[in-house]
Amino acid sequence: MTRVETGIASIGLHLPPLAMPVEELAALRGVDPDKYLIGLGCSEISLCPPEFGIVDLASEAARRALSRWDGELEDIGMIAVGTETAVDMSRPLSAFVAEELGLVGHIRSYEVKHACYGGTLALRQACEWRMSGAARDKAALVVAADIALYEQGDPGEPTQGAGAVAFVVDRPEIATVGLDSHTWSEPAFDFYRPVGESYPRVDGKLSLECYKKAAVECFNALAEGRNPAEVMERFSAICFHVPFPKMVRKAFHLVGEVAGWSAEKVQQLYSEKVEPSMLWNRLSGNSYTASLWIAVANALQGLKPGEQVAAFSYGSGFGSEILSLIAGPRAKDADWAQDIERDIARRGRVDASAYNLLRSSVRTAAA
Ligand code: HMG
């Protein structure tokens, strides 16, 4: 088997057709809007109308990624979809997406589940499959897609959102995914959704601690034996899974504190390398598996070949991994940015009363 050059050859993104500013939710819940805007760092919640679901979201991101790739459907040998918005306990979401795309043949098709970490696992598996030679030079289609909804009135409600990212894993024209990643997992019930239940059960405070522990362990492993601040400096961007932007700020500051950086150094690294990558996440809300990869897609825009991006993935339960990506010759084109720009420009605005209506129709559908 021959080892082939591997990485991200094209990117497609999709946000659903509706959004609500968090101030509307604050008014509905009788909460000071600054709690959501400043306390959590949230801006907008992406929402799906009743007739629009996870298959539409994932399939459109996949179509967009395929449209920017110079291969044919016959050149795809794997479709892997990371999600926690599964529509069936047996039939994988990949089968629903493949049906939409007309993807049939000698194809490994499956769904990957590990809360928000599922998309990262799907991407890693696709890269490893190609690099092992088992792919026989076929490409993989990887999708990370989720709709994040909490029970009405749940403290997680302002962090809701939705979004999808698709990658064609082939030659690394946009980025190489480095093989030298670092993992940390530790079983916990911080956030989980038992079979048959519509909404997650969340131990909010525990989830923050688990996320922070995972970040410290992964960043420590990444920097082992080297000066941690110098390791950070070599990245053009440091991306995180973004349940809400303040979580990322808290975790990065803890990583810096543990590494012994001065408060000024932490703030400088955060402002230059972490915060800018969350621009699209502020407009999507938490999109679970897609969240980190929306940040990475934002950070890759315009990079020169050889520039590096760090990507910290976290999924409740919990599992985490830090990866590095190296920009390829087509990162500078950033043609995927237009997906977000168009979706944002076209999407409808939902106010508090429309949100109430929307939630009652979602509840009916889920029942
Ligand atoms: P809460 O308990 O309502 O919020 O929910 P709080 O009372 O802790 O307040 C939040 C922050 O707002 C605090 O700041 C307050 O001081 C501040 P902090 O002390 O933390 O810096 N605040 C204000 N600021 C300005 N003006 C005001 C004001 N009032 C308060 N007037 C919680 C917070 C995160 C627990 C909740 O939103 C939640 O349960 N979210 C869902 C769980 C979550 O996102 N966890 C994150 C880590 S786990 C993860 O990332 C995995 C996940 O994506 C799922 C997966 O893997 O599939 C969730």
XYZ file of C-alpha atoms and ligand atoms in Angstrom:
425
model
C 0.000 0.000 0.000
C 1.292 3.455 -0.844
C 1.277 6.342 1.601
C -0.288 9.396 0.045
C -0.250 13.090 0.775
C -3.288 13.836 2.925
C -5.230 16.758 4.241
C -8.101 19.119 3.608
C -8.706 19.675 -0.097
C -11.922 21.676 0.167
C -14.276 23.114 2.772
C -18.045 23.732 2.779
C -19.958 25.446 5.571
C -23.645 25.894 6.262
C -25.678 27.762 8.878
C -29.457 27.301 9.121
C -31.943 29.890 7.795
C -32.906 31.577 11.098
C -31.146 33.377 13.944
C -32.080 35.165 17.144
C -30.001 37.776 18.991
C -29.386 36.659 22.590
C -30.934 39.938 23.808
C -34.332 38.590 22.639
C -33.884 35.485 24.768
C -32.740 37.608 27.721
C -35.951 39.662 27.472
C -38.026 36.472 27.310
C -36.328 34.961 30.360
C -36.177 38.219 32.373
C -32.371 38.123 32.474
C -29.946 41.065 32.158
C -28.743 40.796 28.504
C -25.182 41.449 29.692
C -25.195 38.046 31.356
C -25.435 36.451 27.911
C -23.455 39.076 25.992
C -20.607 39.631 28.461
C -20.965 36.858 31.049
C -21.050 34.116 28.389
C -19.770 36.087 25.376
C -22.691 34.956 23.181
C -24.218 37.059 20.365
C -26.623 35.081 18.177
C -28.374 31.720 18.254
C -28.750 29.921 14.904
C -32.134 28.216 14.642
C -33.832 25.819 12.259
C -37.417 26.245 11.015
C -39.614 23.150 11.495
C -39.173 21.921 7.921
C -35.366 22.170 8.060
C -33.334 19.506 9.835
C -29.927 18.005 10.375
C -29.950 16.144 7.037
C -30.497 19.453 5.172
C -27.787 21.162 7.188
C -25.194 18.404 6.755
C -26.011 17.704 3.089
C -25.726 21.331 2.023
C -22.323 21.728 3.703
C -21.228 18.534 1.907
C -22.536 19.801 -1.461
C -20.595 23.024 -1.011
C -17.355 21.200 -0.143
C -17.774 18.869 -3.138
C -18.476 21.807 -5.474
C -15.034 23.268 -4.650
C -13.151 20.016 -5.118
C -11.773 18.975 -8.482
C -12.622 15.257 -8.071
C -15.760 13.292 -9.000
C -18.253 11.489 -6.745
C -16.712 8.204 -7.986
C -13.437 9.261 -6.336
C -15.008 9.241 -2.832
C -14.253 6.052 -0.870
C -15.484 7.121 2.565
C -18.203 9.274 4.071
C -17.993 9.835 7.830
C -20.394 12.133 9.668
C -19.691 13.319 13.203
C -22.881 14.367 14.987
C -24.885 14.168 18.172
C -28.110 15.054 16.337
C -28.637 11.519 15.020
C -32.051 10.868 13.477
C -31.951 7.084 13.914
C -30.356 4.692 16.407
C -29.275 2.317 13.627
C -29.150 4.091 10.273
C -26.169 6.459 10.290
C -26.577 10.099 9.364
C -23.999 9.394 6.654
C -26.606 7.235 4.861
C -29.106 10.119 4.845
C -26.453 12.498 3.519
C -25.194 9.995 0.940
C -28.774 9.568 -0.287
C -29.117 13.334 -0.767
C -25.833 13.457 -2.672
C -26.365 10.307 -4.764
C -23.254 8.748 -3.223
C -23.367 4.998 -3.921
C -20.643 2.413 -4.468
C -17.452 1.083 -2.893
C -17.751 3.531 -0.002
C -17.206 3.131 3.742
C -20.138 5.032 5.244
C -20.636 5.637 8.969
C -21.576 8.014 11.775
C -19.203 8.963 14.578
C -20.465 9.829 18.052
C -18.557 11.399 20.892
C -20.545 14.554 21.726
C -18.750 17.590 20.235
C -15.584 15.541 19.614
C -17.269 13.364 16.938
C -16.360 15.595 13.980
C -12.706 15.653 14.967
C -12.661 11.861 15.242
C -14.255 11.546 11.804
C -11.640 13.872 10.312
C -8.755 12.053 12.019
C -10.047 8.670 10.891
C -10.380 9.885 7.318
C -6.811 11.229 7.347
C -5.428 8.070 8.936
C -7.352 5.912 6.429
C -5.780 7.772 3.533
C -2.325 7.885 5.081
C -2.387 4.155 5.833
C -2.739 3.459 2.129
C -6.021 1.585 2.695
C -7.893 4.280 0.767
C -6.062 3.384 -2.479
C -5.909 7.123 -3.196
C -9.666 7.599 -2.860
C -10.864 10.728 -1.054
C -13.074 10.956 2.034
C -16.034 13.208 2.654
C -16.173 14.251 6.309
C -19.088 16.181 7.790
C -19.514 17.628 11.288
C -23.076 18.861 11.826
C -25.323 19.573 14.787
C -28.368 21.405 16.034
C -27.881 22.369 19.685
C -31.131 22.851 21.589
C -31.664 22.872 25.338
C -34.900 22.640 27.263
C -36.593 26.041 27.469
C -35.349 27.948 30.502
C -32.245 25.732 30.854
C -29.084 27.732 31.712
C -27.625 26.401 28.438
C -30.386 28.040 26.349
C -28.379 31.202 25.454
C -25.560 28.979 24.145
C -27.805 27.168 21.617
C -26.934 27.151 17.929
C -26.461 25.039 14.834
C -24.067 24.619 11.935
C -22.274 22.206 9.642
C -18.773 21.927 8.226
C -17.758 19.504 5.484
C -14.273 18.616 4.312
C -13.059 16.648 1.353
C -9.995 14.822 2.668
C -7.664 14.333 -0.248
C -4.474 16.145 -1.210
C -3.697 18.896 1.348
C -4.391 21.912 -0.810
C -5.965 23.874 2.024
C -4.232 22.228 5.004
C -2.340 19.191 6.193
C -3.684 17.680 9.408
C -0.594 16.827 11.501
C -0.448 13.269 12.825
C 1.205 14.305 16.103
C -1.957 15.060 18.102
C -2.357 14.809 21.897
C -5.418 13.324 23.587
C -7.007 13.270 27.043
C -10.171 11.425 28.025
C -11.819 10.857 31.379
C -15.290 9.347 31.851
C -17.751 11.896 33.295
C -21.454 12.735 33.173
C -21.013 16.437 32.478
C -23.414 16.574 29.512
C -25.329 13.625 28.050
C -28.627 12.786 26.390
C -30.127 9.412 27.331
C -31.776 7.439 24.525
C -35.313 8.688 23.844
C -34.838 12.090 25.477
C -35.086 15.245 23.372
C -32.718 17.471 25.314
C -29.368 16.993 27.022
C -28.958 16.669 30.750
C -26.245 19.074 31.809
C -24.204 19.506 34.955
C -23.098 22.984 33.880
C -20.471 23.599 36.558
C -18.951 20.118 36.148
C -18.848 20.621 32.377
C -16.757 23.779 32.794
C -14.291 21.923 35.036
C -14.040 18.969 32.639
C -13.426 21.283 29.675
C -10.723 23.215 31.551
C -9.003 20.009 32.717
C -9.013 18.663 29.165
C -7.513 21.903 27.833
C -4.722 21.942 30.430
C -3.858 18.271 29.822
C -3.821 18.614 26.033
C -1.832 21.866 25.955
C 0.651 20.489 28.519
C 1.183 17.432 26.336
C 1.599 19.624 23.253
C 4.278 21.759 24.938
C 6.033 18.954 26.830
C 9.759 19.597 27.155
C 9.527 22.967 25.409
C 8.787 26.548 26.399
C 4.938 26.667 26.253
C 4.751 30.343 25.248
C 7.171 29.741 22.364
C 5.093 26.744 21.280
C 1.992 29.001 21.195
C 3.834 31.735 19.299
C 4.517 29.414 16.394
C 0.772 29.122 15.664
C -0.921 31.814 13.583
C -4.173 30.900 15.350
C -5.187 28.742 18.320
C -8.722 27.426 17.871
C -10.998 25.839 20.451
C -14.303 24.039 20.600
C -16.612 26.982 21.379
C -19.614 26.032 23.568
C -19.737 29.795 24.285
C -16.863 32.233 23.839
C -16.285 32.911 27.557
C -15.543 29.185 28.062
C -12.634 29.473 25.655
C -11.339 32.576 27.406
C -11.493 30.856 30.784
C -9.758 27.717 29.504
C -6.993 29.584 27.670
C -6.306 31.785 30.691
C -6.014 28.663 32.865
C -3.625 27.065 30.360
C -1.473 30.220 30.588
C -1.645 30.322 34.381
C -0.571 26.681 34.664
C 2.266 27.350 32.211
C 3.392 30.318 34.337
C 2.854 33.058 31.731
C 2.355 36.615 32.931
C -1.183 38.035 32.771
C -0.011 40.330 29.934
C 1.359 37.401 27.932
C -1.879 35.425 28.305
C -3.943 38.427 27.233
C -1.661 39.128 24.257
C -1.809 35.523 23.019
C -5.562 35.386 23.595
C -6.276 38.629 21.724
C -3.956 37.849 18.815
C -4.410 34.130 18.303
C -7.569 32.865 20.015
C -10.326 35.471 20.025
C -10.333 36.359 16.281
C -11.058 32.743 15.280
C -14.425 32.852 17.125
C -16.017 35.494 14.894
C -18.295 33.002 13.074
C -18.994 31.033 16.271
C -20.527 34.176 17.766
C -23.007 34.110 14.865
C -23.665 30.350 14.873
C -23.929 29.667 18.608
C -22.763 26.257 19.794
C -22.845 23.868 16.856
C -21.358 20.966 18.867
C -19.281 18.838 16.425
C -19.021 21.699 13.933
C -18.028 24.342 16.471
C -14.246 23.817 16.507
C -14.144 23.357 12.743
C -16.063 26.586 12.106
C -13.323 28.321 14.136
C -10.591 26.491 12.196
C -12.218 27.388 8.856
C -12.234 31.015 9.953
C -8.591 30.882 11.061
C -7.348 29.230 7.858
C -8.536 32.127 5.693
C -5.660 33.822 3.939
C -2.857 31.849 5.612
C 0.393 31.438 3.694
C 1.678 27.921 2.978
C 3.428 26.553 6.060
C 1.569 28.719 8.594
C 0.149 26.623 11.443
C -3.126 26.474 13.355
C -3.734 24.626 16.636
C -7.147 22.998 17.112
C -8.404 21.910 20.555
C -11.375 19.566 20.388
C -13.578 18.773 23.397
C -16.567 16.457 23.623
C -18.516 15.833 26.788
C -18.346 12.478 28.359
C -15.394 13.439 28.068
C -12.789 13.187 25.329
C -10.413 15.770 23.943
C -7.563 16.155 21.491
C -5.293 18.910 20.287
C -4.238 18.805 16.649
C -2.164 21.033 14.437
C -2.872 21.974 10.848
C -0.400 23.361 8.341
C -1.755 25.680 5.665
C -1.425 24.589 2.051
C -1.275 26.629 -1.166
C -5.058 27.208 -1.427
C -5.716 28.452 2.120
C -5.144 31.970 0.863
C -8.167 31.704 -1.487
C -10.583 31.114 1.431
C -13.467 30.414 -0.961
C -15.462 28.799 1.884
C -15.874 32.184 3.635
C -18.610 33.079 1.152
C -20.777 30.243 2.563
C -20.980 31.956 5.937
C -21.289 35.439 4.479
C -24.215 34.387 2.238
C -25.980 32.368 4.932
C -25.709 35.243 7.392
C -26.946 37.795 4.846
C -29.962 35.635 3.892
C -31.102 34.326 7.233
C -34.297 35.498 8.869
C -34.360 37.181 12.292
C -36.420 35.598 15.025
C -37.855 37.642 17.896
C -39.003 36.372 21.276
C -42.562 35.535 20.209
C -41.443 33.787 17.011
C -38.974 31.818 19.144
C -41.781 30.637 21.418
C -43.744 29.454 18.381
C -40.701 27.752 16.905
C -39.955 25.918 20.138
C -43.501 24.633 20.444
C -43.284 23.188 16.933
C -39.879 21.613 17.705
C -41.319 20.066 20.876
C -44.215 18.605 18.917
C -41.822 17.162 16.350
C -39.582 15.665 19.032
C -42.448 14.135 21.015
P -25.387 29.922 34.532
O -25.152 29.039 35.708
O -26.756 30.468 34.357
O -24.439 31.161 34.494
O -24.977 29.129 33.225
P -23.584 31.830 35.680
O -24.507 32.254 36.776
O -22.404 30.992 36.035
O -23.098 33.123 34.885
C -22.297 32.999 33.763
C -21.341 34.165 33.735
O -22.078 35.374 33.534
C -20.573 34.381 35.048
O -19.286 34.802 34.694
C -21.329 35.527 35.705
O -20.538 36.287 36.624
C -21.687 36.356 34.485
P -17.993 34.005 35.260
O -18.056 34.124 36.742
O -18.193 32.566 34.826
O -16.852 34.668 34.627
N -22.806 37.275 34.689
C -22.828 38.520 34.190
N -21.925 39.228 33.451
C -22.261 40.510 33.080
N -23.427 41.095 33.434
C -24.349 40.424 34.159
C -24.068 39.078 34.576
N -24.746 38.152 35.282
C -23.947 37.048 35.337
N -25.504 41.019 34.493
C -23.480 27.602 32.071
C -23.651 28.998 32.708
C -22.226 27.600 31.243
C -23.345 26.575 33.208
C -24.710 27.274 31.206
O -24.793 28.195 30.146
C -24.715 25.866 30.664
O -25.101 24.925 31.325
N -24.275 25.705 29.378
C -24.246 24.403 28.717
C -23.019 23.589 29.094
C -21.762 24.150 28.476
O -21.781 24.840 27.485
N -20.600 23.761 29.047
C -19.326 24.175 28.497
C -18.255 23.079 28.639
S -18.843 21.497 28.106
C -18.738 21.539 26.368
O -18.137 22.399 25.807
C -19.458 20.460 25.637
C -20.737 20.867 24.939
O -20.447 21.650 23.814
C -21.524 19.618 24.573
C -20.835 18.488 23.818
O -19.676 18.149 23.979
O -21.593 17.844 23.085
C -21.642 21.695 25.847
